[in-house]
Amino acid sequence: MADLRSNFIGIKSPNPFWLASAPPTDKEYNVRRAYEAGWGGVVWKTLGSEGPPVVNVNGPRYGVIHGADRRVLGINNIELITDRPLEVNLREIKSVKRDYPDRALIISLMVPCDEESWKAILHRIEDTGADGVELNFGCPHGMAERGMGSAVGQVPEYIEMVTRWVKKHSRMPCIVKLTPNITDVRKPAEAAKRGGADAVSLINTINSITSVDLDLFAPQPTIDGKGSHGGYCGPAVKPIALNMVAEIARSAETRGIPISGIGGVTTWRDAAEFMALGAGNVQVCTAAMTYGFKIVQEMISGLADYLDSHQMQLDDLIGRAVPNVTDWQHLNLNYITKAVIDQDLCISCGRCYAACEDTSHQAIAMNPGRVFEVIEEECVACNLCLDVCPVENCITMRELEIGEIDKRTGEPRREYANWTSHPNNPMAAQAAE
Ligand SMILES: Cc1cc2nc3c(=O)[nH]c(=O)nc-3n(C[C@H](O)[C@H](O)[C@H](O)COP(=O)(O)O)c2cc1C
């Protein structure tokens, strides 16, 4: 079986699956059970400095978006950082780390934005035996209004400044956790790098209102008739997280900075996708909250099988897809495909027809007896018919051979041409003159 041992910025773990800082990692009881289930590491639920106690709401903390089968697609939460005393958390961290020396244990931190507060907490955590710290610059609710969390993560200068303080007052590896609630995620990543961060992790949760109670006229979760925005996570945010990870992995300014990928990881496949886009490991929250700690076993066996079947080591996977992430103008505009409907699999539901007819292209004919056929002269290869078809593999895309006539244009398929060199691009035409 493939060797899944991971070394992320010098922090070793038996596999690259860590639990993200959140309720599943907020106490010794949980973390011990997580390790027993097989998790390679955990990021302890965010600790704050001593001071006024953190008080959570006593009403619902979560708003959930379900799929048609009631599967959890996304969770919105209005929870704060740990509301347990710092002393208790530190004692528990020490005890767990002593008993599980081979597992990664990272402490997530969020304290007010002044050097003394950071120095004080770093000194408090030093003798816990923890492997590193993660700076929570991401939580979008509750703490942000107090000048912490995403209020820091949205200002690159603050990120750089706090990261410098952390590196100055601690020898621990430092991961900066980024907020997605920002226009260009490369900017905070660059700031973290300038500040001396050993790695970045992303994404924290996305600002959101999941739904509105139409009797109370208030956002859900509703606390005594009112609601506030919360942080969204789970499978629904994975595409956003993947893009942000890829942006950091391929940007010249941030290329090479280790990345811990977070956001909607539920299966080994999700994890492999994050890694292919440059993440050195992954962190998981919603999936563990939804299905329990044992889901890590599927992740471990699935990733090992995948690596074995592709004769790859874990390191071969990390970043393997990054060179294939490009900007639109570099895509091959002479790559031509056409939809093909397998009549043996078609159940004549007509969804492909409705989608194509009412979207734009009118490239599917409904023949007598509800036989649906692609009109190649009209098909622009958008893939929508395949996407809406309820039968797997009933509609596929066929790639035209070089030289084969594209019935839509009447032209043969030519060799590679991207927009930069395309004859329809006025800039390219000018350059050629
Ligand atoms: C209820 C809840 C509490 C969370 N608390 C924290 C926290 O204290 N610190 C932190 O950095 N992230 C926190 N997060 C964010 C997660 O660590 C993670 O970044 C996010 O949920 C995306 O991962 P996922 O899609 O696997 O859930 C929390 C998430 C949830 C759902």
CSV table of C-alpha atoms and ligand atoms in Angstrom, one decimal:
chain,number,residue,atom,x,y,z
A,1,MET,CA,0.0,0.0,0.0
A,2,ALA,CA,1.2,3.5,-0.9
A,3,ASP,CA,3.1,5.3,1.9
A,4,LEU,CA,0.9,8.2,3.0
A,5,ARG,CA,3.3,9.6,5.6
A,6,SER,CA,3.4,13.3,5.3
A,7,ASN,CA,5.9,16.0,6.2
A,8,PHE,CA,4.3,19.4,6.0
A,9,ILE,CA,6.8,22.2,6.8
A,10,GLY,CA,8.7,19.8,9.0
A,11,ILE,CA,5.5,18.6,10.9
A,12,LYS,CA,5.2,14.8,10.5
A,13,SER,CA,2.0,12.9,10.4
A,14,PRO,CA,1.1,9.3,9.4
A,15,ASN,CA,-1.2,10.7,6.7
A,16,PRO,CA,-2.0,14.0,5.1
A,17,PHE,CA,-5.5,14.2,6.6
A,18,TRP,CA,-5.8,16.8,9.4
A,19,LEU,CA,-9.0,17.9,11.2
A,20,ALA,CA,-9.5,21.7,10.8
A,21,SER,CA,-9.9,24.0,13.7
A,22,ALA,CA,-13.5,23.6,14.7
A,23,PRO,CA,-15.9,21.8,17.1
A,24,PRO,CA,-14.4,18.3,16.3
A,25,THR,CA,-11.1,19.5,17.7
A,26,ASP,CA,-12.2,21.6,20.6
A,27,LYS,CA,-11.3,19.2,23.5
A,28,GLU,CA,-9.2,16.3,24.6
A,29,TYR,CA,-12.0,13.8,24.4
A,30,ASN,CA,-12.6,14.6,20.7
A,31,VAL,CA,-9.0,14.8,19.7
A,32,ARG,CA,-8.1,11.4,21.3
A,33,ARG,CA,-11.1,9.8,19.4
A,34,ALA,CA,-10.1,11.5,16.2
A,35,TYR,CA,-6.5,10.1,16.5
A,36,GLU,CA,-7.9,6.7,17.3
A,37,ALA,CA,-10.0,6.8,14.2
A,38,GLY,CA,-6.9,7.5,12.2
A,39,TRP,CA,-6.6,11.2,11.6
A,40,GLY,CA,-3.0,12.2,10.9
A,41,GLY,CA,-3.3,15.5,12.7
A,42,VAL,CA,-5.6,18.1,14.1
A,43,VAL,CA,-5.7,21.9,14.3
A,44,TRP,CA,-7.0,22.6,17.8
A,45,LYS,CA,-10.1,24.8,17.9
A,46,THR,CA,-9.0,28.4,18.0
A,47,LEU,CA,-7.7,29.7,21.3
A,48,GLY,CA,-7.9,33.3,22.4
A,49,SER,CA,-6.1,35.3,25.0
A,50,GLU,CA,-7.3,35.4,28.6
A,51,GLY,CA,-9.8,38.2,29.1
A,52,PRO,CA,-13.5,38.5,29.0
A,53,PRO,CA,-15.0,35.0,28.4
A,54,VAL,CA,-16.1,34.1,24.9
A,55,VAL,CA,-19.9,33.7,25.0
A,56,ASN,CA,-21.7,31.8,22.3
A,57,VAL,CA,-25.4,32.1,21.4
A,58,ASN,CA,-27.7,29.7,23.1
A,59,GLY,CA,-29.9,29.3,20.0
A,60,PRO,CA,-29.2,27.5,16.8
A,61,ARG,CA,-25.6,28.0,15.6
A,62,TYR,CA,-26.0,26.4,12.1
A,63,GLY,CA,-27.9,27.1,8.9
A,64,VAL,CA,-27.7,24.2,6.5
A,65,ILE,CA,-28.3,23.8,2.8
A,66,HIS,CA,-29.5,20.3,1.9
A,67,GLY,CA,-29.4,18.6,-1.5
A,68,ALA,CA,-32.6,16.9,-2.8
A,69,ASP,CA,-31.6,13.8,-0.9
A,70,ARG,CA,-31.1,15.7,2.3
A,71,ARG,CA,-27.4,15.3,2.0
A,72,VAL,CA,-25.6,18.3,3.7
A,73,LEU,CA,-24.1,20.5,1.0
A,74,GLY,CA,-23.2,23.5,3.0
A,75,ILE,CA,-23.2,24.6,6.7
A,76,ASN,CA,-23.3,28.2,7.8
A,77,ASN,CA,-22.2,28.8,11.4
A,78,ILE,CA,-22.2,31.7,13.8
A,79,GLU,CA,-20.0,30.0,16.4
A,80,LEU,CA,-17.1,31.9,18.0
A,81,ILE,CA,-13.6,30.7,18.9
A,82,THR,CA,-13.3,28.3,21.9
A,83,ASP,CA,-15.4,29.3,24.9
A,84,ARG,CA,-13.4,26.9,27.1
A,85,PRO,CA,-10.8,28.4,29.5
A,86,LEU,CA,-7.3,28.8,28.0
A,87,GLU,CA,-5.7,26.9,31.0
A,88,VAL,CA,-7.9,23.9,30.4
A,89,ASN,CA,-7.2,23.8,26.7
A,90,LEU,CA,-3.4,24.0,27.2
A,91,ARG,CA,-3.5,21.2,29.8
A,92,GLU,CA,-5.5,19.0,27.5
A,93,ILE,CA,-3.2,19.7,24.5
A,94,LYS,CA,-0.2,18.8,26.5
A,95,SER,CA,-1.8,15.5,27.6
A,96,VAL,CA,-2.9,14.5,24.2
A,97,LYS,CA,0.4,15.4,22.5
A,98,ARG,CA,2.3,13.4,25.1
A,99,ASP,CA,0.2,10.3,24.3
A,100,TYR,CA,0.2,10.7,20.5
A,101,PRO,CA,3.7,11.9,19.6
A,102,ASP,CA,3.4,10.6,16.1
A,103,ARG,CA,0.3,12.8,15.2
A,104,ALA,CA,0.4,16.4,14.3
A,105,LEU,CA,-1.1,18.8,16.7
A,106,ILE,CA,-1.3,22.5,15.6
A,107,ILE,CA,-2.8,25.2,17.8
A,108,SER,CA,-5.0,27.7,16.2
A,109,LEU,CA,-4.7,31.2,17.7
A,110,MET,CA,-6.6,34.5,17.5
A,111,VAL,CA,-5.8,37.3,19.8
A,112,PRO,CA,-6.1,41.1,19.6
A,113,CYS,CA,-3.9,42.8,17.0
A,114,ASP,CA,-1.1,44.0,19.3
A,115,GLU,CA,2.4,42.5,19.8
A,116,GLU,CA,2.1,42.0,23.5
A,117,SER,CA,-1.1,39.9,23.2
A,118,TRP,CA,0.6,37.6,20.6
A,119,LYS,CA,3.8,37.4,22.6
A,120,ALA,CA,1.9,36.5,25.7
A,121,ILE,CA,-0.1,33.7,24.2
A,122,LEU,CA,2.9,32.3,22.3
A,123,HIS,CA,4.8,32.0,25.6
A,124,ARG,CA,1.8,30.2,27.2
A,125,ILE,CA,1.6,27.6,24.5
A,126,GLU,CA,5.3,26.9,24.2
A,127,ASP,CA,5.6,24.0,26.6
A,128,THR,CA,2.5,22.1,25.3
A,129,GLY,CA,4.6,20.1,22.9
A,130,ALA,CA,2.4,21.2,20.0
A,131,ASP,CA,4.0,21.1,16.6
A,132,GLY,CA,3.0,24.5,15.3
A,133,VAL,CA,0.6,27.3,15.3
A,134,GLU,CA,-2.1,28.4,12.8
A,135,LEU,CA,-3.1,32.0,12.8
A,136,ASN,CA,-6.8,32.4,12.4
A,137,PHE,CA,-7.2,35.4,10.2
A,138,GLY,CA,-10.4,34.0,8.8
A,139,CYS,CA,-13.4,33.8,11.0
A,140,PRO,CA,-15.9,36.2,9.4
A,141,HIS,CA,-18.4,36.7,12.3
A,142,GLY,CA,-18.3,37.6,16.0
A,143,MET,CA,-14.6,38.0,16.3
A,144,ALA,CA,-14.2,40.1,13.2
A,145,GLU,CA,-16.4,42.8,14.7
A,146,ARG,CA,-13.8,42.9,17.6
A,147,GLY,CA,-11.0,43.6,15.1
A,148,MET,CA,-9.8,40.0,14.9
A,149,GLY,CA,-10.2,37.1,12.5
A,150,SER,CA,-11.2,38.2,9.0
A,151,ALA,CA,-10.8,41.8,10.1
A,152,VAL,CA,-7.1,41.1,10.1
A,153,GLY,CA,-7.2,38.7,7.2
A,154,GLN,CA,-8.6,41.3,4.9
A,155,VAL,CA,-5.7,43.7,5.4
A,156,PRO,CA,-2.5,42.3,4.0
A,157,GLU,CA,-0.4,44.8,6.0
A,158,TYR,CA,-1.9,43.4,9.3
A,159,ILE,CA,-1.2,39.9,8.2
A,160,GLU,CA,2.4,40.6,7.5
A,161,MET,CA,2.8,42.5,10.8
A,162,VAL,CA,1.2,39.8,13.0
A,163,THR,CA,3.1,37.0,11.2
A,164,ARG,CA,6.3,38.9,11.9
A,165,TRP,CA,5.4,39.1,15.6
A,166,VAL,CA,4.7,35.4,15.7
A,167,LYS,CA,8.0,34.5,14.0
A,168,LYS,CA,9.8,36.9,16.4
A,169,HIS,CA,8.3,35.5,19.6
A,170,SER,CA,8.1,31.8,18.7
A,171,ARG,CA,10.3,29.1,17.1
A,172,MET,CA,7.2,27.1,16.1
A,173,PRO,CA,6.3,26.6,12.4
A,174,CYS,CA,3.6,29.1,11.6
A,175,ILE,CA,0.7,28.5,9.2
A,176,VAL,CA,-1.4,31.5,8.3
A,177,LYS,CA,-5.1,30.7,7.7
A,178,LEU,CA,-6.6,32.9,5.0
A,179,THR,CA,-10.1,34.2,4.7
A,180,PRO,CA,-11.9,33.8,1.3
A,181,ASN,CA,-13.8,37.0,2.0
A,182,ILE,CA,-11.5,39.0,-0.1
A,183,THR,CA,-11.2,39.9,-3.8
A,184,ASP,CA,-7.8,38.5,-4.6
A,185,VAL,CA,-6.5,35.8,-2.3
A,186,ARG,CA,-3.0,36.1,-3.6
A,187,LYS,CA,-2.5,39.4,-1.8
A,188,PRO,CA,-3.0,38.0,1.8
A,189,ALA,CA,-0.9,35.0,0.8
A,190,GLU,CA,1.9,37.3,-0.4
A,191,ALA,CA,1.7,39.2,2.9
A,192,ALA,CA,1.9,36.0,4.9
A,193,LYS,CA,5.0,35.0,2.9
A,194,ARG,CA,6.6,38.5,3.4
A,195,GLY,CA,5.9,38.2,7.2
A,196,GLY,CA,7.8,34.9,7.3
A,197,ALA,CA,5.0,32.4,7.4
A,198,ASP,CA,6.0,28.8,6.9
A,199,ALA,CA,2.7,28.0,5.1
A,200,VAL,CA,-0.7,29.2,4.4
A,201,SER,CA,-4.0,27.3,4.9
A,202,LEU,CA,-7.2,28.0,3.1
A,203,ILE,CA,-10.1,28.5,3.1
A,204,ASN,CA,-11.8,29.6,6.2
A,205,THR,CA,-15.6,30.1,6.0
A,206,ILE,CA,-17.4,32.3,3.5
A,207,ASN,CA,-19.7,35.2,4.6
A,208,SER,CA,-23.2,34.0,4.0
A,209,ILE,CA,-26.9,34.0,4.9
A,210,THR,CA,-28.2,30.5,4.1
A,211,SER,CA,-31.9,31.2,4.2
A,212,VAL,CA,-34.6,33.5,5.4
A,213,ASP,CA,-37.5,32.4,7.6
A,214,LEU,CA,-40.5,33.7,5.7
A,215,ASP,CA,-42.8,33.8,8.7
A,216,LEU,CA,-40.3,35.6,11.0
A,217,PHE,CA,-38.7,37.6,8.2
A,218,ALA,CA,-35.3,36.9,9.7
A,219,PRO,CA,-32.1,35.1,8.5
A,220,GLN,CA,-31.6,31.6,9.7
A,221,PRO,CA,-30.3,30.5,12.1
A,222,THR,CA,-32.6,32.9,13.9
A,223,ILE,CA,-31.9,33.9,17.5
A,224,ASP,CA,-34.9,35.4,19.1
A,225,GLY,CA,-36.2,37.0,15.9
A,226,LYS,CA,-32.8,38.1,14.5
A,227,GLY,CA,-30.0,36.6,12.5
A,228,SER,CA,-26.5,37.6,11.5
A,229,HIS,CA,-24.3,36.5,8.6
A,230,GLY,CA,-22.2,33.4,9.3
A,231,GLY,CA,-19.4,31.4,7.8
A,232,TYR,CA,-20.2,29.0,5.0
A,233,CYS,CA,-18.4,25.7,4.5
A,234,GLY,CA,-18.8,22.1,3.3
A,235,PRO,CA,-19.0,20.6,-0.2
A,236,ALA,CA,-20.6,23.7,-1.6
A,237,VAL,CA,-17.5,25.8,-1.1
A,238,LYS,CA,-15.0,23.3,-2.5
A,239,PRO,CA,-14.8,24.9,-6.0
A,240,ILE,CA,-14.1,28.3,-4.5
A,241,ALA,CA,-11.4,26.8,-2.3
A,242,LEU,CA,-9.8,24.8,-5.1
A,243,ASN,CA,-9.5,27.9,-7.2
A,244,MET,CA,-8.0,29.9,-4.4
A,245,VAL,CA,-5.4,27.2,-3.7
A,246,ALA,CA,-4.6,27.0,-7.4
A,247,GLU,CA,-4.2,30.8,-7.6
A,248,ILE,CA,-1.6,30.8,-4.8
A,249,ALA,CA,0.1,27.7,-6.1
A,250,ARG,CA,0.7,29.2,-9.6
A,251,SER,CA,1.3,32.8,-8.8
A,252,ALA,CA,4.9,33.9,-9.3
A,253,GLU,CA,4.8,35.8,-6.0
A,254,THR,CA,3.6,32.9,-3.9
A,255,ARG,CA,4.7,29.9,-5.8
A,256,GLY,CA,6.4,27.4,-3.5
A,257,ILE,CA,4.8,28.4,-0.3
A,258,PRO,CA,3.4,25.3,1.3
A,259,ILE,CA,-0.4,25.1,1.3
A,260,SER,CA,-2.8,23.3,3.6
A,261,GLY,CA,-6.0,22.8,1.5
A,262,ILE,CA,-9.4,23.3,3.3
A,263,GLY,CA,-12.9,23.6,2.0
A,264,GLY,CA,-15.4,20.8,1.4
A,265,VAL,CA,-13.1,17.9,1.6
A,266,THR,CA,-15.4,14.9,2.1
A,267,THR,CA,-13.7,12.0,0.2
A,268,TRP,CA,-10.2,10.9,-0.8
A,269,ARG,CA,-10.9,12.2,-4.2
A,270,ASP,CA,-11.6,15.8,-2.9
A,271,ALA,CA,-8.3,15.5,-1.0
A,272,ALA,CA,-6.4,14.3,-4.1
A,273,GLU,CA,-7.8,17.2,-6.1
A,274,PHE,CA,-6.6,19.8,-3.5
A,275,MET,CA,-3.2,18.1,-3.5
A,276,ALA,CA,-3.0,18.0,-7.3
A,277,LEU,CA,-3.6,21.8,-7.2
A,278,GLY,CA,-0.7,22.3,-4.9
A,279,ALA,CA,-1.8,21.5,-1.3
A,280,GLY,CA,0.7,19.6,0.7
A,281,ASN,CA,-2.0,18.3,3.0
A,282,VAL,CA,-5.7,18.8,3.6
A,283,GLN,CA,-7.9,19.8,6.6
A,284,VAL,CA,-11.5,18.7,7.1
A,285,CYS,CA,-14.3,20.1,9.2
A,286,THR,CA,-17.8,19.8,7.8
A,287,ALA,CA,-17.4,16.1,6.6
A,288,ALA,CA,-16.3,15.1,10.1
A,289,MET,CA,-19.2,17.0,11.7
A,290,THR,CA,-21.6,15.4,9.3
A,291,TYR,CA,-20.4,11.8,9.1
A,292,GLY,CA,-18.1,11.4,12.1
A,293,PHE,CA,-14.4,10.7,12.6
A,294,LYS,CA,-14.3,7.4,10.8
A,295,ILE,CA,-14.6,9.0,7.4
A,296,VAL,CA,-10.9,9.3,7.5
A,297,GLN,CA,-10.6,5.6,6.9
A,298,GLU,CA,-12.1,5.9,3.4
A,299,MET,CA,-9.8,8.8,2.7
A,300,ILE,CA,-6.8,6.8,3.7
A,301,SER,CA,-7.6,3.7,1.8
A,302,GLY,CA,-9.0,5.6,-1.2
A,303,LEU,CA,-5.9,7.8,-1.6
A,304,ALA,CA,-3.6,4.8,-1.1
A,305,ASP,CA,-5.4,2.8,-3.8
A,306,TYR,CA,-5.3,5.8,-6.2
A,307,LEU,CA,-1.6,6.3,-5.7
A,308,ASP,CA,-0.9,2.6,-6.1
A,309,SER,CA,-3.0,2.3,-9.3
A,310,HIS,CA,-1.2,5.3,-10.8
A,311,GLN,CA,2.2,4.1,-9.5
A,312,MET,CA,2.7,7.4,-7.8
A,313,GLN,CA,4.1,8.5,-4.4
A,314,LEU,CA,2.3,11.2,-2.4
A,315,ASP,CA,4.9,13.8,-3.4
A,316,ASP,CA,4.3,13.0,-7.1
A,317,LEU,CA,0.7,14.1,-6.7
A,318,ILE,CA,1.3,17.4,-4.9
A,319,GLY,CA,1.1,20.2,-7.5
A,320,ARG,CA,0.8,17.8,-10.4
A,321,ALA,CA,-2.2,19.7,-11.9
A,322,VAL,CA,-0.7,23.2,-11.3
A,323,PRO,CA,1.0,23.5,-14.7
A,324,ASN,CA,-2.4,22.8,-16.4
A,325,VAL,CA,-4.1,25.6,-14.7
A,326,THR,CA,-3.9,28.5,-17.1
A,327,ASP,CA,-5.6,31.7,-18.1
A,328,TRP,CA,-8.4,31.7,-20.6
A,329,GLN,CA,-6.4,33.2,-23.4
A,330,HIS,CA,-4.1,30.2,-23.4
A,331,LEU,CA,-6.8,27.6,-24.0
A,332,ASN,CA,-6.8,25.7,-27.3
A,333,LEU,CA,-9.7,27.2,-29.4
A,334,ASN,CA,-9.2,24.5,-32.0
A,335,TYR,CA,-10.1,21.8,-29.6
A,336,ILE,CA,-13.5,20.7,-30.9
A,337,THR,CA,-16.0,18.2,-29.4
A,338,LYS,CA,-19.6,17.3,-30.2
A,339,ALA,CA,-22.2,15.7,-27.9
A,340,VAL,CA,-23.3,12.1,-28.6
A,341,ILE,CA,-26.4,10.5,-27.1
A,342,ASP,CA,-26.3,6.8,-26.5
A,343,GLN,CA,-29.8,5.7,-27.6
A,344,ASP,CA,-29.5,2.4,-25.6
A,345,LEU,CA,-29.1,4.3,-22.4
A,346,CYS,CA,-31.4,7.3,-23.1
A,347,ILE,CA,-34.6,7.2,-21.0
A,348,SER,CA,-36.3,9.9,-23.2
A,349,CYS,CA,-36.7,12.3,-20.3
A,350,GLY,CA,-36.0,15.2,-22.6
A,351,ARG,CA,-33.9,17.2,-20.1
A,352,CYS,CA,-31.1,17.6,-22.5
A,353,TYR,CA,-33.6,18.8,-25.1
A,354,ALA,CA,-35.2,21.4,-22.7
A,355,ALA,CA,-31.8,22.7,-21.6
A,356,CYS,CA,-30.4,23.0,-25.1
A,357,GLU,CA,-33.5,24.4,-26.6
A,358,ASP,CA,-34.1,27.0,-24.0
A,359,THR,CA,-30.5,27.9,-23.3
A,360,SER,CA,-29.3,29.1,-26.6
A,361,HIS,CA,-28.2,26.5,-29.1
A,362,GLN,CA,-31.1,24.4,-30.2
A,363,ALA,CA,-28.7,21.6,-31.0
A,364,ILE,CA,-30.9,18.6,-29.9
A,365,ALA,CA,-33.8,17.4,-32.0
A,366,MET,CA,-36.8,15.7,-30.5
A,367,ASN,CA,-37.8,13.1,-33.1
A,368,PRO,CA,-41.1,11.1,-33.2
A,369,GLY,CA,-41.3,8.6,-30.3
A,370,ARG,CA,-39.2,11.0,-28.1
A,371,VAL,CA,-35.9,10.0,-29.7
A,372,PHE,CA,-33.4,12.7,-29.0
A,373,GLU,CA,-30.5,13.4,-31.4
A,374,VAL,CA,-27.7,15.9,-31.5
A,375,ILE,CA,-27.7,18.3,-34.4
A,376,GLU,CA,-23.9,18.6,-35.0
A,377,GLU,CA,-24.4,21.7,-37.2
A,378,GLU,CA,-25.6,23.5,-34.1
A,379,CYS,CA,-23.6,21.9,-31.3
A,380,VAL,CA,-21.1,24.3,-29.7
A,381,ALA,CA,-19.9,21.6,-27.2
A,382,CYS,CA,-21.0,23.5,-24.2
A,383,ASN,CA,-21.6,20.2,-22.2
A,384,LEU,CA,-24.9,21.4,-20.7
A,385,CYS,CA,-26.9,18.4,-22.1
A,386,LEU,CA,-24.4,16.0,-20.5
A,387,ASP,CA,-24.5,18.0,-17.2
A,388,VAL,CA,-28.3,17.8,-16.9
A,389,CYS,CA,-28.7,14.2,-18.1
A,390,PRO,CA,-29.8,12.0,-15.2
A,391,VAL,CA,-28.2,8.9,-16.7
A,392,GLU,CA,-24.5,8.6,-16.2
A,393,ASN,CA,-22.5,8.1,-19.5
A,394,CYS,CA,-25.7,8.4,-21.7
A,395,ILE,CA,-24.3,11.6,-23.2
A,396,THR,CA,-20.6,11.9,-23.9
A,397,MET,CA,-18.4,14.3,-25.9
A,398,ARG,CA,-16.6,13.1,-29.0
A,399,GLU,CA,-13.4,14.9,-29.9
A,400,LEU,CA,-13.0,15.7,-33.6
A,401,GLU,CA,-9.9,14.4,-35.3
A,402,ILE,CA,-7.5,17.0,-36.7
A,403,GLY,CA,-8.7,17.7,-40.3
A,404,GLU,CA,-12.3,16.4,-39.6
A,405,ILE,CA,-15.0,18.9,-40.7
A,406,ASP,CA,-16.8,20.7,-38.0
A,407,LYS,CA,-20.3,20.7,-39.3
A,408,ARG,CA,-21.1,23.9,-37.4
A,409,THR,CA,-18.5,26.0,-39.2
A,410,GLY,CA,-17.9,23.9,-42.3
A,411,GLU,CA,-14.2,24.2,-41.5
A,412,PRO,CA,-11.8,21.4,-40.8
A,413,ARG,CA,-10.4,21.1,-37.3
A,414,ARG,CA,-7.0,22.7,-37.3
A,415,GLU,CA,-4.0,22.4,-35.0
A,416,TYR,CA,-3.6,24.3,-31.7
A,417,ALA,CA,-4.6,28.0,-31.6
A,418,ASN,CA,-5.1,30.0,-28.5
A,419,TRP,CA,-6.8,33.4,-28.4
A,420,THR,CA,-3.5,35.2,-28.4
A,421,SER,CA,-2.7,33.8,-31.8
A,422,HIS,CA,-6.2,33.4,-33.1
A,423,PRO,CA,-7.1,35.1,-36.4
A,424,ASN,CA,-10.3,36.5,-34.9
A,425,ASN,CA,-8.2,38.3,-32.3
A,426,PRO,CA,-7.6,41.9,-33.7
A,427,MET,CA,-4.4,42.1,-31.6
A,428,ALA,CA,-3.1,38.9,-33.1
A,429,ALA,CA,-4.0,40.1,-36.6
A,430,GLN,CA,-2.1,43.4,-36.0
A,431,ALA,CA,0.9,41.5,-34.7
A,432,ALA,CA,1.0,39.3,-37.7
A,433,GLU,CA,0.9,42.3,-40.2
B,1,LIG,C1,-18.9,25.3,13.5
B,1,LIG,C2,-17.6,25.7,12.9
B,1,LIG,C3,-16.7,26.3,13.7
B,1,LIG,C4,-15.5,26.7,13.2
B,1,LIG,N1,-14.6,27.3,14.0
B,1,LIG,C5,-13.4,27.6,13.6
B,1,LIG,C6,-12.4,28.1,14.4
B,1,LIG,O1,-12.5,28.2,15.6
B,1,LIG,N2,-11.2,28.5,13.9
B,1,LIG,C7,-10.9,28.3,12.5
B,1,LIG,O2,-9.8,28.7,12.1
B,1,LIG,N3,-11.9,27.9,11.7
B,1,LIG,C8,-13.1,27.5,12.2
B,1,LIG,N4,-14.0,26.9,11.3
B,1,LIG,C9,-13.7,26.8,9.9
B,1,LIG,C10,-13.1,25.5,9.6
B,1,LIG,O3,-11.9,25.2,10.2
B,1,LIG,C11,-12.8,25.3,8.0
B,1,LIG,O4,-11.9,26.3,7.6
B,1,LIG,C12,-14.1,25.5,7.2
B,1,LIG,O5,-15.2,24.9,7.9
B,1,LIG,C13,-14.0,24.9,5.8
B,1,LIG,O6,-13.7,23.5,5.8
B,1,LIG,P1,-14.9,22.4,5.6
B,1,LIG,O7,-15.6,22.8,4.3
B,1,LIG,O8,-14.2,21.1,5.6
B,1,LIG,O9,-15.9,22.6,6.7
B,1,LIG,C14,-15.2,26.5,11.8
B,1,LIG,C15,-16.2,25.9,11.0
B,1,LIG,C16,-17.3,25.5,11.6
B,1,LIG,C17,-18.3,24.8,10.7
